[in-house]
Short mmCIF file of C-alpha atoms in Angstrom, two decimals:
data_model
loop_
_atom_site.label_atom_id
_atom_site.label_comp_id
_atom_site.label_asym_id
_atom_site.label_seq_id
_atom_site.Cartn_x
_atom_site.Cartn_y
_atom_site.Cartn_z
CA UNK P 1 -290.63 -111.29 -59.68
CA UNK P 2 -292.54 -108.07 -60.45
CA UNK P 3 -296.27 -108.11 -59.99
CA UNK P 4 -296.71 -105.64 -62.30
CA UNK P 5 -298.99 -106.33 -65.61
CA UNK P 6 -297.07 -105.40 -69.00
CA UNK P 7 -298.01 -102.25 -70.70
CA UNK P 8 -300.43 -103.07 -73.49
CA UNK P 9 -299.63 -100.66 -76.31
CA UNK P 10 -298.78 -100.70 -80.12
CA UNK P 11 -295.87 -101.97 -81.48
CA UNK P 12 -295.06 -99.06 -82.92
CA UNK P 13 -296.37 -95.47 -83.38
CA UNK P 14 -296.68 -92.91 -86.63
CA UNK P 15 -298.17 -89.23 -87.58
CA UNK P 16 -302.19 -89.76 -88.51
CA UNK P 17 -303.14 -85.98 -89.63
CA UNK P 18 -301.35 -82.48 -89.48
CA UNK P 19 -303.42 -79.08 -89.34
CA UNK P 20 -302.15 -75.79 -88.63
CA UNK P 21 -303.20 -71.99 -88.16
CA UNK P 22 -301.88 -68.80 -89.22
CA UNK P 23 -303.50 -65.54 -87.96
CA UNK P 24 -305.37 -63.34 -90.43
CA UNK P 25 -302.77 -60.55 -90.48
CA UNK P 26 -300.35 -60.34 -92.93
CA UNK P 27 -297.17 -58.35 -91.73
CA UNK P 28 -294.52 -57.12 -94.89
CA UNK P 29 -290.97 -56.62 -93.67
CA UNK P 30 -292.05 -52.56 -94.78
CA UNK P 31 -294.11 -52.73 -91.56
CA UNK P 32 -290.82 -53.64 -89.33
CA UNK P 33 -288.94 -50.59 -91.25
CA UNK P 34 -291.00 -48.43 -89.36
CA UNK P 35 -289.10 -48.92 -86.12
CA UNK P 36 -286.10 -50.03 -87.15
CA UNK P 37 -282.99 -48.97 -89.30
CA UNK P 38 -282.91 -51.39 -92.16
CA UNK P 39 -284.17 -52.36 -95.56
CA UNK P 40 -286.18 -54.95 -97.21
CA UNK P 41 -283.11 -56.02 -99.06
CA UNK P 42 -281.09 -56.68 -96.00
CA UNK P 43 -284.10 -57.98 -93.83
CA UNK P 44 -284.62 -61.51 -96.86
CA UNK P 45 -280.67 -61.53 -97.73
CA UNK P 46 -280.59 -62.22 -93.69
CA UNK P 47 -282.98 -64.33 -93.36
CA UNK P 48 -285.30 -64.76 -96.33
CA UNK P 49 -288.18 -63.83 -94.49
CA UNK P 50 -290.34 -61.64 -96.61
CA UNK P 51 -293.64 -61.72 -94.23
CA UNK P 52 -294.52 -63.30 -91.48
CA UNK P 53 -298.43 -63.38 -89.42
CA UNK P 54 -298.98 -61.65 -86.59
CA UNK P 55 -301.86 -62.71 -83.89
CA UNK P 56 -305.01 -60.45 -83.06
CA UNK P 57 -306.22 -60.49 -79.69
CA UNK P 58 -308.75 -62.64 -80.27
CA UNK P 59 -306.25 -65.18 -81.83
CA UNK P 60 -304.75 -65.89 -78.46
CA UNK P 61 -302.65 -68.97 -77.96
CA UNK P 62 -305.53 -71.70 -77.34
CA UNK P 63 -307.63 -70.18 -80.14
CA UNK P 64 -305.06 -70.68 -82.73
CA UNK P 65 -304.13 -74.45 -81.03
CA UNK P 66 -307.85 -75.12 -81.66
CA UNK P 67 -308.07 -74.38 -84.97
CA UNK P 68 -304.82 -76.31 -85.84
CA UNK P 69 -306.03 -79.20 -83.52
CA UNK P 70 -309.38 -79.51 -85.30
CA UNK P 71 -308.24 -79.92 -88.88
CA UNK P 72 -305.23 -82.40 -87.81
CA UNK P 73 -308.24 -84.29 -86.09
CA UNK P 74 -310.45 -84.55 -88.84
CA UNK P 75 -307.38 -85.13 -91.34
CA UNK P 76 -306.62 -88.33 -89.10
CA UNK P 77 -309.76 -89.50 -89.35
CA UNK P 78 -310.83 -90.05 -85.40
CA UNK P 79 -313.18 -88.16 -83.36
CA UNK P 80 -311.81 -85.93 -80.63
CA UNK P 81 -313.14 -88.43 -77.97
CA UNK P 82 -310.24 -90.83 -78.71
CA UNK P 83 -307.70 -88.27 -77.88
CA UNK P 84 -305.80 -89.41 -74.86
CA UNK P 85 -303.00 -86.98 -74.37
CA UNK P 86 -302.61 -83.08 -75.52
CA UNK P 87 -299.34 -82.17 -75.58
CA UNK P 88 -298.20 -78.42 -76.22
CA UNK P 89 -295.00 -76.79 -76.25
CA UNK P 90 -295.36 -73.44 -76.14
CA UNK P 91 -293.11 -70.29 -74.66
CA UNK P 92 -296.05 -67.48 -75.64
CA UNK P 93 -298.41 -68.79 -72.94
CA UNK P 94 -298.24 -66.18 -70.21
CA UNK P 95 -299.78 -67.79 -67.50
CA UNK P 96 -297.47 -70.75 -65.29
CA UNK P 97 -300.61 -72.43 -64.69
CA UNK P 98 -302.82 -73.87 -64.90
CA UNK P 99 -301.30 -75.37 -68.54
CA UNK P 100 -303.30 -74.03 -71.65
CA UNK P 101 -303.10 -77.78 -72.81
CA UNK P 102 -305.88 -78.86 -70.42
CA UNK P 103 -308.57 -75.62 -71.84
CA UNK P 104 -307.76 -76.79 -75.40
CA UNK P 105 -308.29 -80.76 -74.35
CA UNK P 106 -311.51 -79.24 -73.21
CA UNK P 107 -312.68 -77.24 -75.62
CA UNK P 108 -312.12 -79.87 -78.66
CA UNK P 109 -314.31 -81.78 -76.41
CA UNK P 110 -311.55 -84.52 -75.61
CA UNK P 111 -313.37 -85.62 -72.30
CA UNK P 112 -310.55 -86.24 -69.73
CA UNK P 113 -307.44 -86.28 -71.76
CA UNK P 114 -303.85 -86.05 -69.97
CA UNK P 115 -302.78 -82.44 -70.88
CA UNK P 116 -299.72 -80.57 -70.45
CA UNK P 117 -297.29 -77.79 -71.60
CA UNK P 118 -293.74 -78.19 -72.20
CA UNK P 119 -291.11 -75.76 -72.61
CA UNK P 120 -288.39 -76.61 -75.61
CA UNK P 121 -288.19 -73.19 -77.57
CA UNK P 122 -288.21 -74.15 -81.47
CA UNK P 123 -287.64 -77.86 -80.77
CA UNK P 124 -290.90 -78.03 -78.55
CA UNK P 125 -292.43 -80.07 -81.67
CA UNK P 126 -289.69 -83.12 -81.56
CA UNK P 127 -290.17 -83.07 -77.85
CA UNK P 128 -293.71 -83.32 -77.88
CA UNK P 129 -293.74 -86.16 -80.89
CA UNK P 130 -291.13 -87.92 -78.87
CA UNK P 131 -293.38 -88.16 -75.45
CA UNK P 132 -296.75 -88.64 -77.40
CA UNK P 133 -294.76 -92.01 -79.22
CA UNK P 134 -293.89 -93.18 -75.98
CA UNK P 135 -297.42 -92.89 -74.33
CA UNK P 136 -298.67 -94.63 -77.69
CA UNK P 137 -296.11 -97.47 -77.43
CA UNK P 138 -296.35 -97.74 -73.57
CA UNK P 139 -300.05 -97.55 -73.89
CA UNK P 140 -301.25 -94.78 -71.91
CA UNK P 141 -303.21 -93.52 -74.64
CA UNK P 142 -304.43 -95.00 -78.07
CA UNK P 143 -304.11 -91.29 -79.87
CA UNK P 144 -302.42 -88.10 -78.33
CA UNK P 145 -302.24 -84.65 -80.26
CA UNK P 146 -298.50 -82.89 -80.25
CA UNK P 147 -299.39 -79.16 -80.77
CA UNK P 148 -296.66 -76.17 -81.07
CA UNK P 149 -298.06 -72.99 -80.99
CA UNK P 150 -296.69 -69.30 -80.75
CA UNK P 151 -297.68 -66.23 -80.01
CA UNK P 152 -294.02 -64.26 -80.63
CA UNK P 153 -295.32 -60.94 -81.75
CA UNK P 154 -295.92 -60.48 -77.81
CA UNK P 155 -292.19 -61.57 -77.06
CA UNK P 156 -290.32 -59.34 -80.00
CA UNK P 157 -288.75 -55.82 -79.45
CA UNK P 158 -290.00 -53.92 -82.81
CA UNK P 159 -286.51 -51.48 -81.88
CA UNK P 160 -284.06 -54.26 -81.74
CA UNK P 161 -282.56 -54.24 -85.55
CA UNK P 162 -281.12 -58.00 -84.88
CA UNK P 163 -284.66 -59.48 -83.97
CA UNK P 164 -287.26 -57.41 -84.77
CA UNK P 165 -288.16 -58.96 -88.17
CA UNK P 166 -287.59 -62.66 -87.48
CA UNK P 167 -290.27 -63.88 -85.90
CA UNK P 168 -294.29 -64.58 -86.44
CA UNK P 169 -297.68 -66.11 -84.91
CA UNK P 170 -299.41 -69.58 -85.20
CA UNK P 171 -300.28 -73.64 -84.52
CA UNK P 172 -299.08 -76.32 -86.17
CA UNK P 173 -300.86 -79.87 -84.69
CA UNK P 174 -300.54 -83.27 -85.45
CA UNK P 175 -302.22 -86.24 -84.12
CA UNK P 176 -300.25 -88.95 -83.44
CA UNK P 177 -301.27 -92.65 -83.16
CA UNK P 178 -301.05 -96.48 -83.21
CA UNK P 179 -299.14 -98.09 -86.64
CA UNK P 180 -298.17 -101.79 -87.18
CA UNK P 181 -294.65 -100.84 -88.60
CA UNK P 182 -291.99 -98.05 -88.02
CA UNK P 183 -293.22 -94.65 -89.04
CA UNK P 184 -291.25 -92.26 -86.28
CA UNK P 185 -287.81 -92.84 -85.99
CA UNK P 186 -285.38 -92.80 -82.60
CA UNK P 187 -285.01 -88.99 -81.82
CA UNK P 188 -282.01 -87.98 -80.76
CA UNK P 189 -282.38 -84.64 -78.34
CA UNK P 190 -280.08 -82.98 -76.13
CA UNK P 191 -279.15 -79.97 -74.25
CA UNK P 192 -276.22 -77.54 -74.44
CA UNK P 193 -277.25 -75.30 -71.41
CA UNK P 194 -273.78 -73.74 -71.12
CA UNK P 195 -274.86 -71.59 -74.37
CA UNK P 196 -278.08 -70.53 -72.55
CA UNK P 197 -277.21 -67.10 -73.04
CA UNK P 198 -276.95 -67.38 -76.92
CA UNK P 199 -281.03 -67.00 -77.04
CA UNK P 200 -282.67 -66.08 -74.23
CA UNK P 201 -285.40 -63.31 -72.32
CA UNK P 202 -284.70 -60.02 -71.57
CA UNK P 203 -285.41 -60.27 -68.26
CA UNK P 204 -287.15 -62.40 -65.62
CA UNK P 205 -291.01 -62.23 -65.27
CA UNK P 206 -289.93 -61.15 -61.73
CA UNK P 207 -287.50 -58.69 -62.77
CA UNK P 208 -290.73 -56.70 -65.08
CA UNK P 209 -291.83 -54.32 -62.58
CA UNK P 210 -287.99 -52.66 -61.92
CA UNK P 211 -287.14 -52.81 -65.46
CA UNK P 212 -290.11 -51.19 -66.69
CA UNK P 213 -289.66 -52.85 -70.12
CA UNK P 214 -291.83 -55.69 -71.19
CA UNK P 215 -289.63 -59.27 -72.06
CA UNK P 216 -288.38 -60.04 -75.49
CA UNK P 217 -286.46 -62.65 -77.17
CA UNK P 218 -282.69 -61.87 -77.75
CA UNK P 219 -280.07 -63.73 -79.34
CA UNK P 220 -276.58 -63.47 -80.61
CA UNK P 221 -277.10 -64.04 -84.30
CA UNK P 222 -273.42 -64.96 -85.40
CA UNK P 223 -273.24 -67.35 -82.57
CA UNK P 224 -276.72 -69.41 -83.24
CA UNK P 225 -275.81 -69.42 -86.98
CA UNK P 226 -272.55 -71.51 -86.60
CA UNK P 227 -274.01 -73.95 -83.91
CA UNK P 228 -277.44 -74.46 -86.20
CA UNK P 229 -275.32 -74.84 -89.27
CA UNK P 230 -272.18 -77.13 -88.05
CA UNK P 231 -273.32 -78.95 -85.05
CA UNK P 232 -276.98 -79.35 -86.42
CA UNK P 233 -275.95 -81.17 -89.62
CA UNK P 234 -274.34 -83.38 -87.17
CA UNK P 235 -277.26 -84.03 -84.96
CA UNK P 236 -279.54 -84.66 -88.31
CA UNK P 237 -276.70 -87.18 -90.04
CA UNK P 238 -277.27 -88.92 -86.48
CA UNK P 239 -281.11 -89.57 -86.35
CA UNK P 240 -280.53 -90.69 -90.28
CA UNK P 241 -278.13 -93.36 -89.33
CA UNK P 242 -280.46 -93.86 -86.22
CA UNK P 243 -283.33 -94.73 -88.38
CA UNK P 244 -281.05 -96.60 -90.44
CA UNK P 245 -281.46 -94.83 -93.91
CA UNK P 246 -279.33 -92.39 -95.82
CA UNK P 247 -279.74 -88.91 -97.56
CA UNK P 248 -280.70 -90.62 -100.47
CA UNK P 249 -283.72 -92.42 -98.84
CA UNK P 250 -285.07 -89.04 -97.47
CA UNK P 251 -287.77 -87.45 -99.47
CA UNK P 252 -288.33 -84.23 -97.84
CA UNK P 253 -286.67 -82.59 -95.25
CA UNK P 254 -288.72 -80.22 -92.71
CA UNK P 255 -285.90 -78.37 -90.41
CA UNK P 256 -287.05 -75.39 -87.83
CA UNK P 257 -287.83 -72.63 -90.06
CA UNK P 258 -285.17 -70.43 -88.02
CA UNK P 259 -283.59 -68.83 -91.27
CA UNK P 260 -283.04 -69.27 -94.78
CA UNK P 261 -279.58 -69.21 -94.50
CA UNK P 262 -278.97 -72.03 -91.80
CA UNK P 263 -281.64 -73.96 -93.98
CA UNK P 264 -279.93 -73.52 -96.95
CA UNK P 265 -276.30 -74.09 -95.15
CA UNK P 266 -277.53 -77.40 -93.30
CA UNK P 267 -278.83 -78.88 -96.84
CA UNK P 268 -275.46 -78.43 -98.58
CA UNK P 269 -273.25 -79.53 -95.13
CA UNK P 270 -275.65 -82.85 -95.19
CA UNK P 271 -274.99 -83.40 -98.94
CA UNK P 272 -278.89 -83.43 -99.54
CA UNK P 273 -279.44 -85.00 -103.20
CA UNK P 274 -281.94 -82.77 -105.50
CA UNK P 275 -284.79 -84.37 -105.23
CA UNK P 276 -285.37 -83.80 -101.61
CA UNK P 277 -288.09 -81.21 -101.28
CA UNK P 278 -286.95 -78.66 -98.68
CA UNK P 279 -289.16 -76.75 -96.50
CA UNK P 280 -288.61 -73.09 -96.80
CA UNK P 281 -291.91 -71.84 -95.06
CA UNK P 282 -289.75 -69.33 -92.95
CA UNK P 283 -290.29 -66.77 -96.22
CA UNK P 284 -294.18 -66.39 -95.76
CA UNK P 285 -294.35 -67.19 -92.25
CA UNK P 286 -291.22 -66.06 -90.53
CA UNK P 287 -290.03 -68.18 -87.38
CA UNK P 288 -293.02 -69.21 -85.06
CA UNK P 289 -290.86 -71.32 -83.02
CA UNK P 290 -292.11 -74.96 -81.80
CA UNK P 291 -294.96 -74.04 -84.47
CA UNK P 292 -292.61 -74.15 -87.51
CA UNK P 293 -291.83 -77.98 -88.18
CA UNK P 294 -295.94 -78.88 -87.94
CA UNK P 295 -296.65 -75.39 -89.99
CA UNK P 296 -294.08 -76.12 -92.60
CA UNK P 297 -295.27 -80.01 -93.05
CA UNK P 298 -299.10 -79.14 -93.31
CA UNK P 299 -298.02 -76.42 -95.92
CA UNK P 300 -295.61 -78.86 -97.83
CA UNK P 301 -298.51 -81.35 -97.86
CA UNK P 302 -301.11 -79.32 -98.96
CA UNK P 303 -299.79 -77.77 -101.83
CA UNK P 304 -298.46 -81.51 -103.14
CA UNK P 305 -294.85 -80.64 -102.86
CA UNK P 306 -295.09 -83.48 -100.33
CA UNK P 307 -297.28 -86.51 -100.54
CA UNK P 308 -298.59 -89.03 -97.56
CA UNK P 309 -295.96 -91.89 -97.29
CA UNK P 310 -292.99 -89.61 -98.13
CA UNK P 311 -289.75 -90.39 -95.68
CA UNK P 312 -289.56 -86.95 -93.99
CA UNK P 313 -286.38 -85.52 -91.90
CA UNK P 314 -287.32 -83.37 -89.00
CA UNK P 315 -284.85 -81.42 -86.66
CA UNK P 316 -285.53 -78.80 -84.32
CA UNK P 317 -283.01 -76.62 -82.27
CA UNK P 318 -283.39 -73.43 -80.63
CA UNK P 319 -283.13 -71.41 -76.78
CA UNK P 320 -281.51 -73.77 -74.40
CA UNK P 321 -279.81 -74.33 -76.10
CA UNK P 322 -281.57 -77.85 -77.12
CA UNK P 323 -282.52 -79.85 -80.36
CA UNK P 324 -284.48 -82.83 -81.25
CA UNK P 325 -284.41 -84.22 -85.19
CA UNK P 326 -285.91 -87.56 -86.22
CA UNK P 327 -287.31 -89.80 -88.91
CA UNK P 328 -290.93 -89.57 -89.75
CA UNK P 329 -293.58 -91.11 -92.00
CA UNK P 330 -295.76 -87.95 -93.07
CA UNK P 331 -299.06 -88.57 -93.26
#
């Protein structure tokens, strides 16, 4: 017989607020043609992207977390003493430690908050909602705030035609917290590391010095369309039947704002009816990475394409190659 006491958590656990942060900066796709051989015509028939935001050096990583973090806070309603866990997933943060999680649990004045970074490229955000249900459910903390945040603008070659235009800056936060019914769905997640190579970094932190050229992102385009579009869909159909609802019960859907194309491909391969709004933030804000899903649901709710209560379909997938997609309650 165990003489361990029970965990003493909720029954079950749901999004409170959302708040995000995109730098002042405004970058057209004309500012890419300046270094690389293209047009604007090619550059949103590609990808859609038309602009994206690109970071000062003021707006580093924890800035732009803070900013995101505060609204989500005050859009949930709780004070930022009654956080108890600051999760961020994050591949922009340059330093290995100590975790930027624990200066922005600090800064927002959190008191002694677990904090920690995690490493899931774009599907950091399902990740990090995934682990902060758990600690809600388990009862390690009452209220724990899922931040992605990028800073990609320091990662991109401005010379390499294939990448050069596709991504952007910014944090997308959302606190999550204690509900009496069902409100996040099972996630289903996985890894397909013997694709590792389809998106990945130049070269090794270590390897900087000798190769006297500062890490990017890469990735073989044709290769990451096919696996977002066909075995994607499949992952999303599974966290629908997971949460036990169909296409026609969803009424948004909020994928990683990777493309246009795979967003637009993944809608038609799932059989999406019409009146499911569709989150196509990747035109004005390019892809930010684990920040997209967060940054694409506070934009959807604020401009009341989406509404509080609405039965929301998240997936994320990205370098790893790994994915996470799941039900959700928006807030």
């Amino acid at each position: 017989m165990s003489k361990i006491r029970p965990s003493k958590g909720a029954p079950y656990a749901r999004i409170m607020g959302v708040g995000g942060y995109r730098p002042v900066r405004v970058v057209p796709n004309e500012v890419i043609l300046e270094t690389i051989d293209s047009s604007d015509e090619w550059i949103r028939s590609r990808s859609g992207i038309a602009t994206r935001h690109w970071a000062s050096a003021e707006e580093t990583v924890a800035a732009m977390s803070i900013e995101a973090s505060g609204k989500a806070i005050a859009d949930a309603g709780i004070s930022a003493e009654q956080i108890g866990g600051v999760i961020v997933s994050t591949v922009s943060h340059f330093k290995q430690t100590p975790a930027v999680a624990t200066e922005i649990a600090d800064k927002l004045g959190t008191g002694k908050a677990a904090a920690f970074d995690i490493s899931a490229g774009c599907a950091g955000f399902g990740y990090g909602l995934t682990l902060a249900k758990g600690m809600i459910v388990e009862g390690s903390a009452e209220y724990v705030l899922v931040i992605g945040v990028e800073r990609l603008s320091d990662l991109t070659d401005l010379q390499d035609r294939a990448t050069a235009f596709l991504f952007g800056d910014g944090a997308g936060a959302v606190v999550v917290g204690p509900s009496d019914e069902p409100a996040i769905g099972p996630t289903i997640w996985g890894s397909e590391g013997d694709k590792s190579e389809t998106i990945k970094q130049t070269v090794p932190w270590t390897e900087y010095d000798s190769s006297g050229k500062f890490p990017a992102i890469t990735q073989e385009g044709q290769a990451v369309f096919r696996w977002a579009v066909f075995e994607m869909a499949k992952v999303a159909q599974q966290a629908l039947d997971a949460a036990g609802i169909s296409p026609d019960d969803l009424d948004v859907f909020i994928p990683h704002q990777a493309n246009m194309r795979i967003i637009d491909s993944m809608v038609k391969t799932l059989k999406l009816p019409d009146h499911v709004t569709v989150a196509r933030d990747v035109e004005t804000t390019g892809n930010t990475s684990a920040a997209s899903i967060p940054l694409a649901m506070e934009r959807l709710l604020a401009t009341g394409q989406a509404k509080s209560g609405d039965t929301a379909l998240v997936i994320g997938f990205g370098a790893g190659l790994v994915y996470a997609a799941t039900v959700v309650t928006l807030p």
